[in-house]
Amino acid sequence: MSRGASRGVSHEESVVVPETAVLDGETAAATCPYCDRPFRRERLRDLHVGDAHERLSDGEKAAYEAAVEAEDEDLFIYHLKVAGALGVVFTALFLLAVVGFSL
Amino acid sequence: MSRRAEGGKVRAAVRRGAVWFATFAVASVTFSTSALAHAGSLAGSLRSVPAPFWLVVVSGGGVVCVSFLLSAFVTDDETLDAFERAGVRIGGLAGAVATAEAALKLLGVAALVLVVAFGLFGPPVGIANLGVLLVWVGWWAGFAMVAYLVGNAWPLVNPWRTLGAALRGRFVAGGRLLRPYPDRLGSWPSVAGLLGLVWLEVVSPLAANPRALAVVVVAYSLGTVGGAVVYGDAWFRRADPVARVFRLYGLLAPVRRGDGGGISISVPGAGLARSRERLGADDVAFVVALLWVTTFDGLVVTVAWGRVLDAAAPVPAWLANLVGIVAGFLVFLGGYRLAARIARGTADTYVTVGFVAGWFAPALVPIAAGYHLAHFLGYVVGLAPALVAVAASPLSPPANPSVLAVPAWFGGLQLAFVVLGHLLSVWVAHARAFDLFPGRLQPLRSEYPFVAVTVGYTMASLWVVAQPTVGGVAG
């Protein structure tokens, strides 16, 4: 199920349309066919289309699902890194506490 | 739903479970040790320090950093939506609200009259003067706390708005004075006004001298009522610093006015996360100015700032403070703009720097509120008995109203408020990032520079809050 659909029909109206700027001499890697928002990666465009817009074509639905799946893989690696970072921060705080209390 | 998608979902759930498990394993091992440090540090943050102060400061930054790392696991829309939308709506209160409105308006105007009257003709000692106590204890500290902890009633209480609206009604017949608010000014007058008001509060004896306070209040009233008559409500939306501060605090508060005239109660900070208002460079500057002046207000009473003023000796204190407040504001604004610029890179997006800065600015409000609470709670608790005693007999107040001495553990509470404000700020930024950027990785990456700024800012404000101060509660 698309994440957009879970929010009901009024969702499309509440989607943020940010101000964007593509520098001269640069072409956006992808552009949303519905709201013309430019993206630096096709995957981001596909995610945006599935998240923000409704009544997608079959191709867009498939692209969205593929993008979500690809992001799942990356998110898993990312979360492992975050867990590692948590470990580093806690260890650092612990060592600092040991140093601090023994001074 | 296709079978393939379902399989992917199950796999994702298993992975999420694995990551959660790993996180909790790491967390539980280390929490058992860090809890010791935590308890020790809070108990004696100000005096008789069992933990060295630098450790308290670093731990504060560490807690904020950890809160971001933990929030990185909350990426599903349902949870984020629940934070923004959970709440109760109370309708059918229209009659009660209208009555309360009239009462609050009357109360606001009466308080303004009392402040000016007692300021001009009341006892000349600040702590025995009802006007002084009403302004500083009742309003600047107490009412502001209510605004962000409960709800913002300022649009109703605001005596200048009431007076302005009443006078404007009279001038409508002539129509010569009424003008639309000049758009090219934007909200910059409120930025200058906020910095100016706080500077004035710092350099003048407004807290001790009732006459000076009354003069400033009258001058401010003339300017504000004039603005309200000429420009109408736009004056309070764009130019009046006080109304704008309370408006921002009100977005943080759990109780807000619903769209249909009723009242809605939600999670604190949900209003900030949900706000879709477009903030321009001027509005961003105002939010940053609010953050900076709450810090500056605490900074000027520290011994360290006193040394800075001494070092700048030939320069008069008012000038040094003016340079300090403007320079500090520019540094804060520059730091925030830089964070927005870097966020554009880390998130890998075409969204403009200005838009990113405006989009994340509401997340700064909880920091300002947490800092305000840390700075003023002791002040309100300490001086509340004096306010009550003086209010009971304002014409012949007790010569030396009793003041509560706050217990030592209050210092720990102050540090906790500062950290709490930053935690809420990280969470609001997190929720907003997911509303701006698609998917789940790009929003997280957009938060890096803001988290770095927040961690640095936590440590700086913990340092300021715990500095020894000069002078007592009464200023």
Tab-separated table of C-alpha atoms in Angstrom, chain B:
chain	number	residue	atom	x	y	z
B	1	MET	CA	-0.953	-6.321	-2.743
B	2	SER	CA	1.549	-8.503	-4.582
B	3	ARG	CA	3.220	-11.427	-2.940
B	4	ARG	CA	6.596	-9.929	-3.670
B	5	ALA	CA	5.740	-6.777	-1.787
B	6	GLU	CA	4.457	-8.824	1.117
B	7	GLY	CA	7.678	-10.826	1.248
B	8	GLY	CA	9.621	-7.573	1.227
B	9	LYS	CA	7.542	-6.300	4.091
B	10	VAL	CA	8.219	-9.365	6.234
B	11	ARG	CA	11.921	-9.123	5.505
B	12	ALA	CA	11.878	-5.460	6.395
B	13	ALA	CA	10.102	-6.220	9.664
B	14	VAL	CA	12.675	-8.866	10.569
B	15	ARG	CA	15.469	-6.444	9.793
B	16	ARG	CA	13.874	-3.715	11.816
B	17	GLY	CA	13.553	-6.141	14.702
B	18	ALA	CA	17.217	-7.081	14.416
B	19	VAL	CA	18.323	-3.473	14.430
B	20	TRP	CA	16.087	-2.627	17.390
B	21	PHE	CA	17.484	-5.574	19.290
B	22	ALA	CA	21.047	-4.535	18.592
B	23	THR	CA	20.272	-0.984	19.658
B	24	PHE	CA	18.646	-1.993	22.893
B	25	ALA	CA	21.462	-4.380	23.706
B	26	VAL	CA	23.985	-1.594	23.304
B	27	ALA	CA	21.773	0.865	25.142
B	28	SER	CA	21.019	-1.363	28.110
B	29	VAL	CA	24.662	-2.203	28.667
B	30	THR	CA	25.704	1.401	28.646
B	31	PHE	CA	22.678	2.917	30.373
B	32	SER	CA	23.467	1.032	33.564
B	33	THR	CA	26.753	2.883	33.780
B	34	SER	CA	25.657	6.248	32.460
B	35	ALA	CA	22.740	6.343	34.905
B	36	LEU	CA	25.264	6.625	37.703
B	37	ALA	CA	26.927	9.604	36.119
B	38	HIS	CA	23.557	11.156	35.397
B	39	ALA	CA	22.270	10.952	38.945
B	40	GLY	CA	25.500	12.332	40.297
B	41	SER	CA	25.611	15.204	37.878
B	42	LEU	CA	22.031	16.363	38.391
B	43	ALA	CA	22.216	16.253	42.164
B	44	GLY	CA	25.036	18.726	42.405
B	45	SER	CA	25.188	20.632	39.188
B	46	LEU	CA	25.765	23.991	40.765
B	47	ARG	CA	27.490	23.454	44.065
B	48	SER	CA	29.438	20.689	45.834
B	49	VAL	CA	30.066	19.005	42.526
B	50	PRO	CA	30.553	15.243	42.588
B	51	ALA	CA	30.806	15.186	38.792
B	52	PRO	CA	33.048	17.741	37.136
B	53	PHE	CA	31.052	20.386	35.340
B	54	TRP	CA	32.536	19.698	31.926
B	55	LEU	CA	31.118	16.186	32.203
B	56	VAL	CA	27.618	17.560	32.784
B	57	VAL	CA	27.994	19.772	29.720
B	58	VAL	CA	29.316	16.971	27.514
B	59	SER	CA	26.617	14.585	28.777
B	60	GLY	CA	23.948	17.128	27.830
B	61	GLY	CA	25.302	17.249	24.298
B	62	GLY	CA	25.551	13.455	24.285
B	63	VAL	CA	21.913	13.038	25.329
B	64	VAL	CA	20.758	15.237	22.440
B	65	CYS	CA	22.985	13.354	20.008
B	66	VAL	CA	21.632	10.018	21.241
B	67	SER	CA	18.055	11.283	20.913
B	68	PHE	CA	18.669	11.993	17.233
B	69	LEU	CA	20.227	8.578	16.678
B	70	LEU	CA	17.234	6.907	18.352
B	71	SER	CA	14.784	9.010	16.349
B	72	ALA	CA	16.457	7.694	13.177
B	73	PHE	CA	14.645	4.426	13.840
B	74	VAL	CA	11.253	6.119	13.722
B	75	THR	CA	10.707	6.424	9.991
B	76	ASP	CA	7.187	5.175	9.425
B	77	ASP	CA	4.482	7.630	8.572
B	78	GLU	CA	1.944	6.252	11.024
B	79	THR	CA	4.047	7.074	14.101
B	80	LEU	CA	5.074	10.486	12.789
B	81	ASP	CA	1.493	11.281	11.839
B	82	ALA	CA	0.293	10.201	15.246
B	83	PHE	CA	2.604	12.740	16.875
B	84	GLU	CA	1.357	15.520	14.654
B	85	ARG	CA	-2.307	14.679	14.668
B	86	ALA	CA	-3.099	12.916	17.937
B	87	GLY	CA	-5.268	15.047	20.156
B	88	VAL	CA	-8.693	15.974	21.360
B	89	ARG	CA	-10.906	18.568	19.831
B	90	ILE	CA	-13.376	20.265	22.101
B	91	GLY	CA	-16.096	21.982	20.146
B	92	GLY	CA	-19.348	23.465	21.405
B	93	LEU	CA	-17.476	25.845	23.627
B	94	ALA	CA	-18.241	28.847	21.475
B	95	GLY	CA	-20.338	30.521	24.173
B	96	ALA	CA	-17.771	29.948	26.909
B	97	VAL	CA	-14.963	31.156	24.650
B	98	ALA	CA	-16.848	34.367	23.879
B	99	THR	CA	-17.389	35.052	27.591
B	100	ALA	CA	-13.762	34.256	28.394
B	101	GLU	CA	-12.735	36.534	25.540
B	102	ALA	CA	-14.533	39.531	27.007
B	103	ALA	CA	-13.187	38.787	30.493
B	104	LEU	CA	-9.597	38.374	29.282
B	105	LYS	CA	-9.730	41.587	27.255
B	106	LEU	CA	-10.958	43.471	30.273
B	107	LEU	CA	-8.285	41.860	32.440
B	108	GLY	CA	-5.540	42.839	29.988
B	109	VAL	CA	-6.546	46.485	29.839
B	110	ALA	CA	-7.002	46.629	33.624
B	111	ALA	CA	-3.523	45.167	34.124
B	112	LEU	CA	-2.000	47.757	31.778
B	113	VAL	CA	-3.718	50.584	33.673
B	114	LEU	CA	-2.518	49.123	37.002
B	115	VAL	CA	1.056	48.790	35.765
B	116	VAL	CA	1.217	52.393	34.568
B	117	ALA	CA	-0.599	53.810	37.611
B	118	PHE	CA	1.482	51.948	40.173
B	119	GLY	CA	4.652	52.535	38.186
B	120	LEU	CA	4.085	56.294	38.258
B	121	PHE	CA	2.507	56.764	41.669
B	122	GLY	CA	3.194	53.566	43.632
B	123	PRO	CA	6.005	52.793	46.080
B	124	PRO	CA	9.406	53.602	44.553
B	125	VAL	CA	10.962	50.243	45.520
B	126	GLY	CA	10.763	47.610	42.761
B	127	ILE	CA	9.961	44.629	44.943
B	128	ALA	CA	7.146	46.429	46.785
B	129	ASN	CA	5.618	47.865	43.618
B	130	LEU	CA	2.679	46.024	42.105
B	131	GLY	CA	3.402	47.392	38.617
B	132	VAL	CA	6.972	46.077	38.575
B	133	LEU	CA	5.987	42.689	39.966
B	134	LEU	CA	3.096	42.352	37.510
B	135	VAL	CA	5.322	43.064	34.513
B	136	TRP	CA	8.334	40.948	35.399
B	137	VAL	CA	6.985	38.139	37.556
B	138	GLY	CA	3.391	37.958	36.370
B	139	TRP	CA	3.871	38.650	32.678
B	140	TRP	CA	7.389	38.395	31.254
B	141	ALA	CA	8.114	35.237	33.264
B	142	GLY	CA	4.764	33.774	34.387
B	143	PHE	CA	2.474	34.535	31.474
B	144	ALA	CA	5.141	33.492	28.956
B	145	MET	CA	5.445	30.138	30.750
B	146	VAL	CA	1.702	29.632	30.540
B	147	ALA	CA	1.900	30.511	26.842
B	148	TYR	CA	4.232	27.638	25.997
B	149	LEU	CA	3.256	25.150	28.700
B	150	VAL	CA	-0.534	25.469	28.397
B	151	GLY	CA	-1.743	27.775	25.649
B	152	ASN	CA	-1.335	31.262	24.298
B	153	ALA	CA	-4.088	33.602	25.454
B	154	TRP	CA	-2.154	36.720	24.448
B	155	PRO	CA	-4.260	37.644	21.389
B	156	LEU	CA	-7.175	38.011	23.825
B	157	VAL	CA	-5.313	39.506	26.766
B	158	ASN	CA	-3.177	41.881	24.667
B	159	PRO	CA	-4.402	45.266	25.962
B	160	TRP	CA	-2.870	47.168	23.033
B	161	ARG	CA	-4.796	45.060	20.555
B	162	THR	CA	-8.020	45.704	22.439
B	163	LEU	CA	-7.361	49.431	22.652
B	164	GLY	CA	-6.166	49.592	19.046
B	165	ALA	CA	-9.267	47.807	17.779
B	166	ALA	CA	-11.535	50.100	19.779
B	167	LEU	CA	-9.800	53.242	18.489
B	168	ARG	CA	-9.637	51.907	14.949
B	169	GLY	CA	-13.388	51.496	15.041
B	170	ARG	CA	-13.658	55.237	15.630
B	171	PHE	CA	-11.235	56.133	12.869
B	172	VAL	CA	-12.943	53.978	10.263
B	173	ALA	CA	-15.473	56.768	9.751
B	174	GLY	CA	-12.713	59.176	8.744
B	175	GLY	CA	-10.602	56.509	7.066
B	176	ARG	CA	-7.688	58.846	6.529
B	177	LEU	CA	-5.309	57.157	8.932
B	178	LEU	CA	-5.869	53.546	7.900
B	179	ARG	CA	-3.216	51.966	5.709
B	180	PRO	CA	-2.273	48.455	4.603
B	181	TYR	CA	0.890	47.120	6.232
B	182	PRO	CA	3.885	47.829	3.941
B	183	ASP	CA	4.978	44.423	2.639
B	184	ARG	CA	8.523	45.476	1.906
B	185	LEU	CA	9.153	45.852	5.657
B	186	GLY	CA	8.215	42.217	6.225
B	187	SER	CA	8.728	41.141	9.836
B	188	TRP	CA	12.013	42.997	10.198
B	189	PRO	CA	10.502	45.639	12.535
B	190	SER	CA	9.694	42.845	14.988
B	191	VAL	CA	13.281	41.545	14.838
B	192	ALA	CA	14.671	45.001	15.610
B	193	GLY	CA	11.948	45.504	18.237
B	194	LEU	CA	12.743	42.268	20.047
B	195	LEU	CA	16.485	42.932	20.156
B	196	GLY	CA	15.777	46.529	21.204
B	197	LEU	CA	13.373	45.613	24.010
B	198	VAL	CA	15.706	43.044	25.524
B	199	TRP	CA	18.658	45.385	25.216
B	200	LEU	CA	16.649	48.082	26.986
B	201	GLU	CA	15.680	45.637	29.716
B	202	VAL	CA	19.323	44.693	30.209
B	203	VAL	CA	20.873	48.161	30.290
B	204	SER	CA	18.187	50.155	32.115
B	205	PRO	CA	16.993	49.767	35.683
B	206	LEU	CA	13.529	48.673	34.510
B	207	ALA	CA	13.282	45.874	37.066
B	208	ALA	CA	14.207	48.064	40.018
B	209	ASN	CA	12.836	51.473	39.122
B	210	PRO	CA	9.018	51.657	38.822
B	211	ARG	CA	9.073	55.152	37.297
B	212	ALA	CA	11.405	54.113	34.474
B	213	LEU	CA	9.274	51.043	33.819
B	214	ALA	CA	6.098	53.130	33.632
B	215	VAL	CA	7.727	55.520	31.147
B	216	VAL	CA	8.824	52.630	28.914
B	217	VAL	CA	5.387	51.003	29.126
B	218	VAL	CA	3.664	54.261	28.179
B	219	ALA	CA	6.060	54.824	25.274
B	220	TYR	CA	5.589	51.273	24.073
B	221	SER	CA	1.810	51.596	24.427
B	222	LEU	CA	1.730	54.755	22.325
B	223	GLY	CA	3.780	53.140	19.570
B	224	THR	CA	1.850	49.881	19.577
B	225	VAL	CA	-1.639	51.367	19.771
B	226	GLY	CA	-0.628	53.789	17.017
B	227	GLY	CA	0.551	50.892	14.851
B	228	ALA	CA	-2.607	48.931	15.600
B	229	VAL	CA	-4.834	51.865	14.640
B	230	VAL	CA	-3.041	52.539	11.370
B	231	TYR	CA	-2.299	48.982	10.243
B	232	GLY	CA	-4.890	46.942	12.144
B	233	ASP	CA	-4.176	43.342	13.135
B	234	ALA	CA	-1.336	43.125	10.592
B	235	TRP	CA	0.692	45.155	13.072
B	236	PHE	CA	0.529	42.324	15.609
B	237	ARG	CA	1.138	39.655	12.981
B	238	ARG	CA	4.203	41.289	11.452
B	239	ALA	CA	5.665	44.155	13.478
B	240	ASP	CA	4.899	43.782	17.197
B	241	PRO	CA	7.680	41.689	18.789
B	242	VAL	CA	5.683	40.798	21.898
B	243	ALA	CA	2.667	39.408	20.041
B	244	ARG	CA	4.972	37.467	17.726
B	245	VAL	CA	6.914	35.907	20.595
B	246	PHE	CA	3.718	34.710	22.248
B	247	ARG	CA	2.455	33.395	18.917
B	248	LEU	CA	5.562	31.215	18.519
B	249	TYR	CA	5.301	30.009	22.121
B	250	GLY	CA	1.634	29.245	21.514
B	251	LEU	CA	2.524	26.907	18.635
B	252	LEU	CA	4.530	24.829	21.082
B	253	ALA	CA	1.720	24.663	23.646
B	254	PRO	CA	-0.649	21.694	23.877
B	255	VAL	CA	-3.835	23.784	23.966
B	256	ARG	CA	-4.606	25.749	20.832
B	257	ARG	CA	-7.581	27.377	19.257
B	258	GLY	CA	-9.161	25.033	16.727
B	259	ASP	CA	-10.180	26.068	13.239
B	260	GLY	CA	-13.879	25.859	14.057
B	261	GLY	CA	-13.707	28.185	17.047
B	262	GLY	CA	-13.376	25.348	19.579
B	263	ILE	CA	-10.244	24.284	21.416
B	264	SER	CA	-7.852	21.507	20.444
B	265	ILE	CA	-5.477	19.716	22.783
B	266	SER	CA	-2.491	17.872	21.324
B	267	VAL	CA	1.018	16.707	22.144
B	268	PRO	CA	3.349	19.628	23.010
B	269	GLY	CA	5.242	20.625	19.872
B	270	ALA	CA	2.674	19.135	17.497
B	271	GLY	CA	1.642	22.620	16.420
B	272	LEU	CA	5.226	23.377	15.450
B	273	ALA	CA	5.579	20.087	13.585
B	274	ARG	CA	2.334	20.629	11.704
B	275	SER	CA	2.663	24.325	10.863
B	276	ARG	CA	2.612	24.863	7.092
B	277	GLU	CA	3.263	28.567	7.297
B	278	ARG	CA	6.024	29.737	4.933
B	279	LEU	CA	8.700	31.512	6.877
B	280	GLY	CA	10.745	34.039	4.949
B	281	ALA	CA	14.233	35.250	5.835
B	282	ASP	CA	12.673	37.859	8.147
B	283	ASP	CA	10.621	35.265	10.045
B	284	VAL	CA	13.661	33.014	10.400
B	285	ALA	CA	15.593	35.983	11.758
B	286	PHE	CA	12.832	36.536	14.314
B	287	VAL	CA	12.884	32.929	15.542
B	288	VAL	CA	16.675	33.040	15.809
B	289	ALA	CA	16.427	36.404	17.595
B	290	LEU	CA	14.028	34.888	20.132
B	291	LEU	CA	16.479	32.074	20.767
B	292	TRP	CA	19.366	34.474	21.097
B	293	VAL	CA	17.674	36.979	23.434
B	294	THR	CA	16.580	34.255	25.858
B	295	THR	CA	20.209	33.172	25.979
B	296	PHE	CA	21.478	36.731	26.231
B	297	ASP	CA	19.067	37.451	29.078
B	298	GLY	CA	20.735	34.659	31.031
B	299	LEU	CA	24.224	35.526	29.883
B	300	VAL	CA	24.263	39.146	31.042
B	301	VAL	CA	23.761	38.276	34.713
B	302	THR	CA	26.725	35.898	34.813
B	303	VAL	CA	30.017	36.801	36.392
B	304	ALA	CA	31.717	35.931	33.110
B	305	TRP	CA	29.785	38.621	31.208
B	306	GLY	CA	30.657	41.088	33.952
B	307	ARG	CA	34.314	40.381	33.236
B	308	VAL	CA	33.748	40.988	29.538
B	309	LEU	CA	32.221	44.373	30.355
B	310	ASP	CA	35.170	45.151	32.646
B	311	ALA	CA	37.600	44.244	29.907
B	312	ALA	CA	35.841	46.651	27.558
B	313	ALA	CA	36.120	49.291	30.316
B	314	PRO	CA	36.402	52.619	28.480
B	315	VAL	CA	33.388	51.636	26.418
B	316	PRO	CA	30.165	52.375	28.354
B	317	ALA	CA	28.189	49.277	29.424
B	318	TRP	CA	25.137	50.181	27.341
B	319	LEU	CA	27.242	50.304	24.195
B	320	ALA	CA	29.071	47.063	25.005
B	321	ASN	CA	25.723	45.359	25.623
B	322	LEU	CA	24.326	46.752	22.376
B	323	VAL	CA	27.307	45.480	20.412
B	324	GLY	CA	27.050	42.169	22.268
B	325	ILE	CA	23.363	41.619	21.562
B	326	VAL	CA	23.655	42.519	17.864
B	327	ALA	CA	26.893	40.590	17.293
B	328	GLY	CA	25.551	37.513	19.093
B	329	PHE	CA	22.376	37.642	17.026
B	330	LEU	CA	24.360	37.832	13.787
B	331	VAL	CA	26.527	34.901	14.870
B	332	PHE	CA	23.430	32.821	15.687
B	333	LEU	CA	21.734	33.764	12.421
B	334	GLY	CA	24.884	33.039	10.436
B	335	GLY	CA	25.298	29.677	12.151
B	336	TYR	CA	21.725	28.726	11.395
B	337	ARG	CA	21.952	29.820	7.737
B	338	LEU	CA	25.170	27.834	7.419
B	339	ALA	CA	23.418	24.764	8.825
B	340	ALA	CA	20.642	25.205	6.247
B	341	ARG	CA	23.231	25.534	3.474
B	342	ILE	CA	24.980	22.356	4.575
B	343	ALA	CA	21.639	20.552	4.930
B	344	ARG	CA	20.998	21.251	1.266
B	345	GLY	CA	24.175	19.293	0.547
B	346	THR	CA	23.718	16.413	3.007
B	347	ALA	CA	20.140	15.882	1.854
B	348	ASP	CA	21.211	16.119	-1.800
B	349	THR	CA	18.281	18.250	-2.850
B	350	TYR	CA	17.310	21.164	-5.084
B	351	VAL	CA	15.194	22.772	-2.353
B	352	THR	CA	16.559	26.293	-1.790
B	353	VAL	CA	18.614	27.242	1.253
B	354	GLY	CA	16.026	29.863	2.183
B	355	PHE	CA	13.225	27.347	2.135
B	356	VAL	CA	15.196	24.804	4.181
B	357	ALA	CA	16.031	27.515	6.741
B	358	GLY	CA	12.381	28.553	6.981
B	359	TRP	CA	11.174	24.981	7.097
B	360	PHE	CA	13.280	23.986	10.104
B	361	ALA	CA	13.046	27.285	12.003
B	362	PRO	CA	9.961	26.261	14.062
B	363	ALA	CA	12.126	23.535	15.612
B	364	LEU	CA	14.108	26.260	17.387
B	365	VAL	CA	11.116	27.391	19.463
B	366	PRO	CA	11.258	24.540	22.039
B	367	ILE	CA	14.916	25.404	22.700
B	368	ALA	CA	13.990	28.999	23.466
B	369	ALA	CA	11.095	27.872	25.664
B	370	GLY	CA	13.225	25.326	27.546
B	371	TYR	CA	15.816	28.001	28.142
B	372	HIS	CA	13.186	30.510	29.266
B	373	LEU	CA	11.776	27.948	31.707
B	374	ALA	CA	15.227	27.176	33.089
B	375	HIS	CA	15.969	30.862	33.469
B	376	PHE	CA	12.684	32.038	34.966
B	377	LEU	CA	11.062	29.202	36.915
B	378	GLY	CA	13.164	29.876	40.004
B	379	TYR	CA	12.462	33.586	39.595
B	380	VAL	CA	8.684	33.064	39.466
B	381	VAL	CA	8.635	30.588	42.364
B	382	GLY	CA	10.884	32.827	44.419
B	383	LEU	CA	8.954	36.039	43.856
B	384	ALA	CA	5.399	34.632	43.757
B	385	PRO	CA	4.877	35.205	47.528
B	386	ALA	CA	5.966	38.812	47.082
B	387	LEU	CA	3.547	39.270	44.195
B	388	VAL	CA	0.683	37.821	46.255
B	389	ALA	CA	1.552	39.894	49.331
B	390	VAL	CA	1.856	43.118	47.339
B	391	ALA	CA	-1.276	42.396	45.293
B	392	ALA	CA	-3.216	41.873	48.553
B	393	SER	CA	-2.450	45.409	49.719
B	394	PRO	CA	-0.923	47.319	46.818
B	395	LEU	CA	-1.338	50.733	48.379
B	396	SER	CA	0.475	49.917	51.586
B	397	PRO	CA	2.650	46.932	50.634
B	398	PRO	CA	4.809	45.149	53.199
B	399	ALA	CA	8.137	46.974	53.422
B	400	ASN	CA	10.078	43.793	52.823
B	401	PRO	CA	7.911	41.168	51.082
B	402	SER	CA	8.980	37.601	51.720
B	403	VAL	CA	10.938	35.875	48.957
B	404	LEU	CA	11.271	32.109	48.683
B	405	ALA	CA	14.793	30.756	48.499
B	406	VAL	CA	14.864	28.042	45.846
B	407	PRO	CA	16.364	24.752	47.031
B	408	ALA	CA	19.705	23.564	45.679
B	409	TRP	CA	18.232	20.810	43.492
B	410	PHE	CA	16.652	23.547	41.418
B	411	GLY	CA	19.955	23.809	39.570
B	412	GLY	CA	19.544	20.241	38.346
B	413	LEU	CA	15.990	20.994	37.275
B	414	GLN	CA	17.231	23.937	35.230
B	415	LEU	CA	19.716	21.756	33.371
B	416	ALA	CA	16.945	19.220	32.752
B	417	PHE	CA	14.698	21.909	31.190
B	418	VAL	CA	17.468	23.013	28.859
B	419	VAL	CA	18.098	19.453	27.683
B	420	LEU	CA	14.356	18.752	27.396
B	421	GLY	CA	13.871	21.761	25.128
B	422	HIS	CA	16.611	20.493	22.843
B	423	LEU	CA	15.159	16.974	22.772
B	424	LEU	CA	11.787	18.326	21.696
B	425	SER	CA	13.536	20.453	19.094
B	426	VAL	CA	15.270	17.416	17.595
B	427	TRP	CA	11.946	15.613	17.444
B	428	VAL	CA	10.106	18.527	15.796
B	429	ALA	CA	12.888	18.828	13.200
B	430	HIS	CA	12.634	15.075	12.606
B	431	ALA	CA	8.889	15.230	12.001
B	432	ARG	CA	9.246	18.246	9.712
B	433	ALA	CA	12.058	16.669	7.700
B	434	PHE	CA	9.769	13.772	6.807
B	435	ASP	CA	7.111	16.172	5.576
B	436	LEU	CA	9.532	17.960	3.260
B	437	PHE	CA	11.666	15.196	1.771
B	438	PRO	CA	10.479	11.967	0.129
B	439	GLY	CA	11.355	8.498	1.351
B	440	ARG	CA	13.103	7.816	4.634
B	441	LEU	CA	16.816	8.332	4.073
B	442	GLN	CA	16.796	11.831	2.612
B	443	PRO	CA	14.859	13.310	5.576
B	444	LEU	CA	17.318	11.763	8.024
B	445	ARG	CA	20.304	13.105	6.089
B	446	SER	CA	18.798	16.579	5.991
B	447	GLU	CA	18.829	16.669	9.799
B	448	TYR	CA	22.609	16.244	10.310
B	449	PRO	CA	23.719	19.891	10.363
B	450	PHE	CA	20.771	20.935	12.518
B	451	VAL	CA	21.533	18.199	15.028
B	452	ALA	CA	25.172	19.299	15.105
B	453	VAL	CA	24.089	22.892	15.772
B	454	THR	CA	21.651	21.707	18.447
B	455	VAL	CA	24.283	19.613	20.229
B	456	GLY	CA	26.680	22.566	20.252
B	457	TYR	CA	23.956	24.860	21.435
B	458	THR	CA	22.921	22.498	24.249
B	459	MET	CA	26.420	22.531	25.625
B	460	ALA	CA	26.707	26.322	25.328
B	461	SER	CA	23.427	26.942	27.128
B	462	LEU	CA	24.143	24.405	29.864
B	463	TRP	CA	27.325	26.333	30.491
B	464	VAL	CA	25.446	29.647	30.663
B	465	VAL	CA	22.688	28.307	32.932
B	466	ALA	CA	25.153	26.923	35.463
B	467	GLN	CA	27.370	30.018	35.585
B	468	PRO	CA	27.454	31.847	38.903
B	469	THR	CA	25.333	34.980	38.625
B	470	VAL	CA	25.667	38.427	40.090
B	471	GLY	CA	22.797	39.928	42.074
B	472	GLY	CA	19.725	38.319	43.620
B	473	VAL	CA	16.417	37.214	42.186
B	474	ALA	CA	14.919	40.648	42.287
B	475	GLY	CA	17.578	41.954	39.927
